[in-house]
């Protein structure tokens, strides 16, 4: 445990931010998994892709993942959906 006041605060703040980031990342992963399951079962649609893309965008906006990584993930999911529907 740090002795300096500012270092104590940094530990506290980092702990809070880490928890928030984990929650956002976990929610994103859950929606992606639900989407991938629906695609494999053949009952995914554009609305479900939109919800999943929204979760990914939220993670990117909060700084949990990079903007380009989020766009790449959304593109791959859209591609997978198009392939499944064809």
JSON list of C-alpha atoms in Angstrom, two decimals:
[
{"chain": "A", "resi": 1, "resn": "UNK", "atom": "CA", "xyz": [0.00, 0.00, 0.00]},
{"chain": "A", "resi": 2, "resn": "UNK", "atom": "CA", "xyz": [1.44, 3.38, -0.96]},
{"chain": "A", "resi": 3, "resn": "UNK", "atom": "CA", "xyz": [2.27, 6.00, 1.66]},
{"chain": "A", "resi": 4, "resn": "UNK", "atom": "CA", "xyz": [1.90, 9.10, -0.51]},
{"chain": "A", "resi": 5, "resn": "UNK", "atom": "CA", "xyz": [-1.58, 10.64, -0.60]},
{"chain": "A", "resi": 6, "resn": "UNK", "atom": "CA", "xyz": [-1.72, 11.02, -4.40]},
{"chain": "A", "resi": 7, "resn": "UNK", "atom": "CA", "xyz": [-0.53, 7.42, -4.89]},
{"chain": "A", "resi": 8, "resn": "UNK", "atom": "CA", "xyz": [-3.26, 6.17, -2.54]},
{"chain": "A", "resi": 9, "resn": "UNK", "atom": "CA", "xyz": [-5.82, 8.05, -4.64]},
{"chain": "A", "resi": 10, "resn": "UNK", "atom": "CA", "xyz": [-4.37, 6.65, -7.87]},
{"chain": "A", "resi": 11, "resn": "UNK", "atom": "CA", "xyz": [-4.76, 3.09, -6.54]},
{"chain": "A", "resi": 12, "resn": "UNK", "atom": "CA", "xyz": [-8.38, 3.81, -5.59]},
{"chain": "A", "resi": 13, "resn": "UNK", "atom": "CA", "xyz": [-9.21, 5.45, -8.93]},
{"chain": "A", "resi": 14, "resn": "UNK", "atom": "CA", "xyz": [-7.48, 2.70, -10.93]},
{"chain": "A", "resi": 15, "resn": "UNK", "atom": "CA", "xyz": [-9.45, 0.07, -9.06]},
{"chain": "A", "resi": 16, "resn": "UNK", "atom": "CA", "xyz": [-12.74, 1.80, -9.88]},
{"chain": "A", "resi": 17, "resn": "UNK", "atom": "CA", "xyz": [-11.83, 2.31, -13.55]},
{"chain": "A", "resi": 18, "resn": "UNK", "atom": "CA", "xyz": [-10.66, -1.28, -13.87]},
{"chain": "A", "resi": 19, "resn": "UNK", "atom": "CA", "xyz": [-13.98, -2.54, -12.54]},
{"chain": "A", "resi": 20, "resn": "UNK", "atom": "CA", "xyz": [-15.89, -0.31, -14.97]},
{"chain": "A", "resi": 21, "resn": "UNK", "atom": "CA", "xyz": [-13.76, -1.41, -17.92]},
{"chain": "A", "resi": 22, "resn": "UNK", "atom": "CA", "xyz": [-14.23, -5.08, -17.04]},
{"chain": "A", "resi": 23, "resn": "UNK", "atom": "CA", "xyz": [-18.01, -4.62, -16.85]},
{"chain": "A", "resi": 24, "resn": "UNK", "atom": "CA", "xyz": [-18.13, -2.95, -20.26]},
{"chain": "A", "resi": 25, "resn": "UNK", "atom": "CA", "xyz": [-15.84, -5.54, -21.85]},
{"chain": "A", "resi": 26, "resn": "UNK", "atom": "CA", "xyz": [-17.82, -8.39, -20.29]},
{"chain": "A", "resi": 27, "resn": "UNK", "atom": "CA", "xyz": [-21.13, -6.99, -21.56]},
{"chain": "A", "resi": 28, "resn": "UNK", "atom": "CA", "xyz": [-19.64, -6.60, -25.04]},
{"chain": "A", "resi": 29, "resn": "UNK", "atom": "CA", "xyz": [-18.31, -10.16, -25.06]},
{"chain": "A", "resi": 30, "resn": "UNK", "atom": "CA", "xyz": [-21.67, -11.50, -23.90]},
{"chain": "A", "resi": 31, "resn": "UNK", "atom": "CA", "xyz": [-23.57, -9.79, -26.72]},
{"chain": "A", "resi": 32, "resn": "UNK", "atom": "CA", "xyz": [-20.99, -10.96, -29.27]},
{"chain": "A", "resi": 33, "resn": "UNK", "atom": "CA", "xyz": [-21.31, -14.55, -28.02]},
{"chain": "A", "resi": 34, "resn": "UNK", "atom": "CA", "xyz": [-25.11, -14.36, -28.18]},
{"chain": "A", "resi": 35, "resn": "UNK", "atom": "CA", "xyz": [-24.88, -13.04, -31.74]},
{"chain": "A", "resi": 36, "resn": "UNK", "atom": "CA", "xyz": [-22.43, -15.76, -32.81]},
{"chain": "A", "resi": 37, "resn": "UNK", "atom": "CA", "xyz": [-24.65, -18.44, -31.27]},
{"chain": "A", "resi": 38, "resn": "UNK", "atom": "CA", "xyz": [-27.67, -17.04, -33.10]},
{"chain": "A", "resi": 39, "resn": "UNK", "atom": "CA", "xyz": [-25.72, -16.99, -36.39]},
{"chain": "A", "resi": 40, "resn": "UNK", "atom": "CA", "xyz": [-24.65, -20.60, -35.97]},
{"chain": "A", "resi": 41, "resn": "UNK", "atom": "CA", "xyz": [-28.25, -21.61, -35.21]},
{"chain": "A", "resi": 42, "resn": "UNK", "atom": "CA", "xyz": [-29.46, -19.62, -38.20]},
{"chain": "A", "resi": 43, "resn": "UNK", "atom": "CA", "xyz": [-31.79, -17.21, -36.40]},
{"chain": "A", "resi": 44, "resn": "UNK", "atom": "CA", "xyz": [-29.70, -14.02, -36.39]},
{"chain": "A", "resi": 45, "resn": "UNK", "atom": "CA", "xyz": [-30.95, -10.87, -38.10]},
{"chain": "A", "resi": 46, "resn": "UNK", "atom": "CA", "xyz": [-29.88, -7.30, -38.82]},
{"chain": "A", "resi": 47, "resn": "UNK", "atom": "CA", "xyz": [-31.49, -6.04, -35.59]},
{"chain": "A", "resi": 48, "resn": "UNK", "atom": "CA", "xyz": [-29.35, -8.39, -33.54]},
{"chain": "A", "resi": 49, "resn": "UNK", "atom": "CA", "xyz": [-26.26, -7.22, -35.44]},
{"chain": "A", "resi": 50, "resn": "UNK", "atom": "CA", "xyz": [-27.23, -3.63, -34.64]},
{"chain": "A", "resi": 51, "resn": "UNK", "atom": "CA", "xyz": [-27.46, -4.37, -30.91]},
{"chain": "A", "resi": 52, "resn": "UNK", "atom": "CA", "xyz": [-24.10, -6.14, -30.99]},
{"chain": "A", "resi": 53, "resn": "UNK", "atom": "CA", "xyz": [-22.48, -3.32, -32.94]},
{"chain": "A", "resi": 54, "resn": "UNK", "atom": "CA", "xyz": [-23.86, -0.87, -30.38]},
{"chain": "A", "resi": 55, "resn": "UNK", "atom": "CA", "xyz": [-22.21, -2.76, -27.54]},
{"chain": "A", "resi": 56, "resn": "UNK", "atom": "CA", "xyz": [-18.92, -2.80, -29.44]},
{"chain": "A", "resi": 57, "resn": "UNK", "atom": "CA", "xyz": [-19.21, 0.93, -30.19]},
{"chain": "A", "resi": 58, "resn": "UNK", "atom": "CA", "xyz": [-19.89, 1.64, -26.52]},
{"chain": "A", "resi": 59, "resn": "UNK", "atom": "CA", "xyz": [-16.73, -0.24, -25.53]},
{"chain": "A", "resi": 60, "resn": "UNK", "atom": "CA", "xyz": [-14.72, 1.75, -28.09]},
{"chain": "A", "resi": 61, "resn": "UNK", "atom": "CA", "xyz": [-16.24, 5.05, -26.94]},
{"chain": "A", "resi": 62, "resn": "UNK", "atom": "CA", "xyz": [-15.34, 4.30, -23.32]},
{"chain": "A", "resi": 63, "resn": "UNK", "atom": "CA", "xyz": [-11.75, 3.52, -24.34]},
{"chain": "A", "resi": 64, "resn": "UNK", "atom": "CA", "xyz": [-11.96, -0.17, -23.43]},
{"chain": "A", "resi": 65, "resn": "UNK", "atom": "CA", "xyz": [-10.95, -1.14, -26.96]},
{"chain": "A", "resi": 66, "resn": "UNK", "atom": "CA", "xyz": [-9.41, 0.74, -29.87]},
{"chain": "A", "resi": 67, "resn": "UNK", "atom": "CA", "xyz": [-11.70, 2.32, -32.47]},
{"chain": "A", "resi": 68, "resn": "UNK", "atom": "CA", "xyz": [-10.14, 0.39, -35.36]},
{"chain": "A", "resi": 69, "resn": "UNK", "atom": "CA", "xyz": [-10.37, -2.91, -33.47]},
{"chain": "A", "resi": 70, "resn": "UNK", "atom": "CA", "xyz": [-14.06, -2.21, -32.85]},
{"chain": "A", "resi": 71, "resn": "UNK", "atom": "CA", "xyz": [-14.66, -1.48, -36.53]},
{"chain": "A", "resi": 72, "resn": "UNK", "atom": "CA", "xyz": [-12.79, -4.61, -37.54]},
{"chain": "A", "resi": 73, "resn": "UNK", "atom": "CA", "xyz": [-14.86, -6.73, -35.16]},
{"chain": "A", "resi": 74, "resn": "UNK", "atom": "CA", "xyz": [-18.14, -5.22, -36.44]},
{"chain": "A", "resi": 75, "resn": "UNK", "atom": "CA", "xyz": [-17.12, -5.82, -40.05]},
{"chain": "A", "resi": 76, "resn": "UNK", "atom": "CA", "xyz": [-16.28, -9.46, -39.35]},
{"chain": "A", "resi": 77, "resn": "UNK", "atom": "CA", "xyz": [-19.61, -10.00, -37.59]},
{"chain": "A", "resi": 78, "resn": "UNK", "atom": "CA", "xyz": [-21.50, -8.39, -40.49]},
{"chain": "A", "resi": 79, "resn": "UNK", "atom": "CA", "xyz": [-19.58, -10.59, -42.92]},
{"chain": "A", "resi": 80, "resn": "UNK", "atom": "CA", "xyz": [-20.43, -13.69, -40.90]},
{"chain": "A", "resi": 81, "resn": "UNK", "atom": "CA", "xyz": [-24.12, -12.74, -40.85]},
{"chain": "A", "resi": 82, "resn": "UNK", "atom": "CA", "xyz": [-24.18, -12.13, -44.61]},
{"chain": "A", "resi": 83, "resn": "UNK", "atom": "CA", "xyz": [-22.51, -15.48, -45.23]},
{"chain": "A", "resi": 84, "resn": "UNK", "atom": "CA", "xyz": [-25.01, -17.28, -42.97]},
{"chain": "A", "resi": 85, "resn": "UNK", "atom": "CA", "xyz": [-28.01, -15.66, -44.67]},
{"chain": "A", "resi": 86, "resn": "UNK", "atom": "CA", "xyz": [-26.78, -16.43, -48.19]}
]
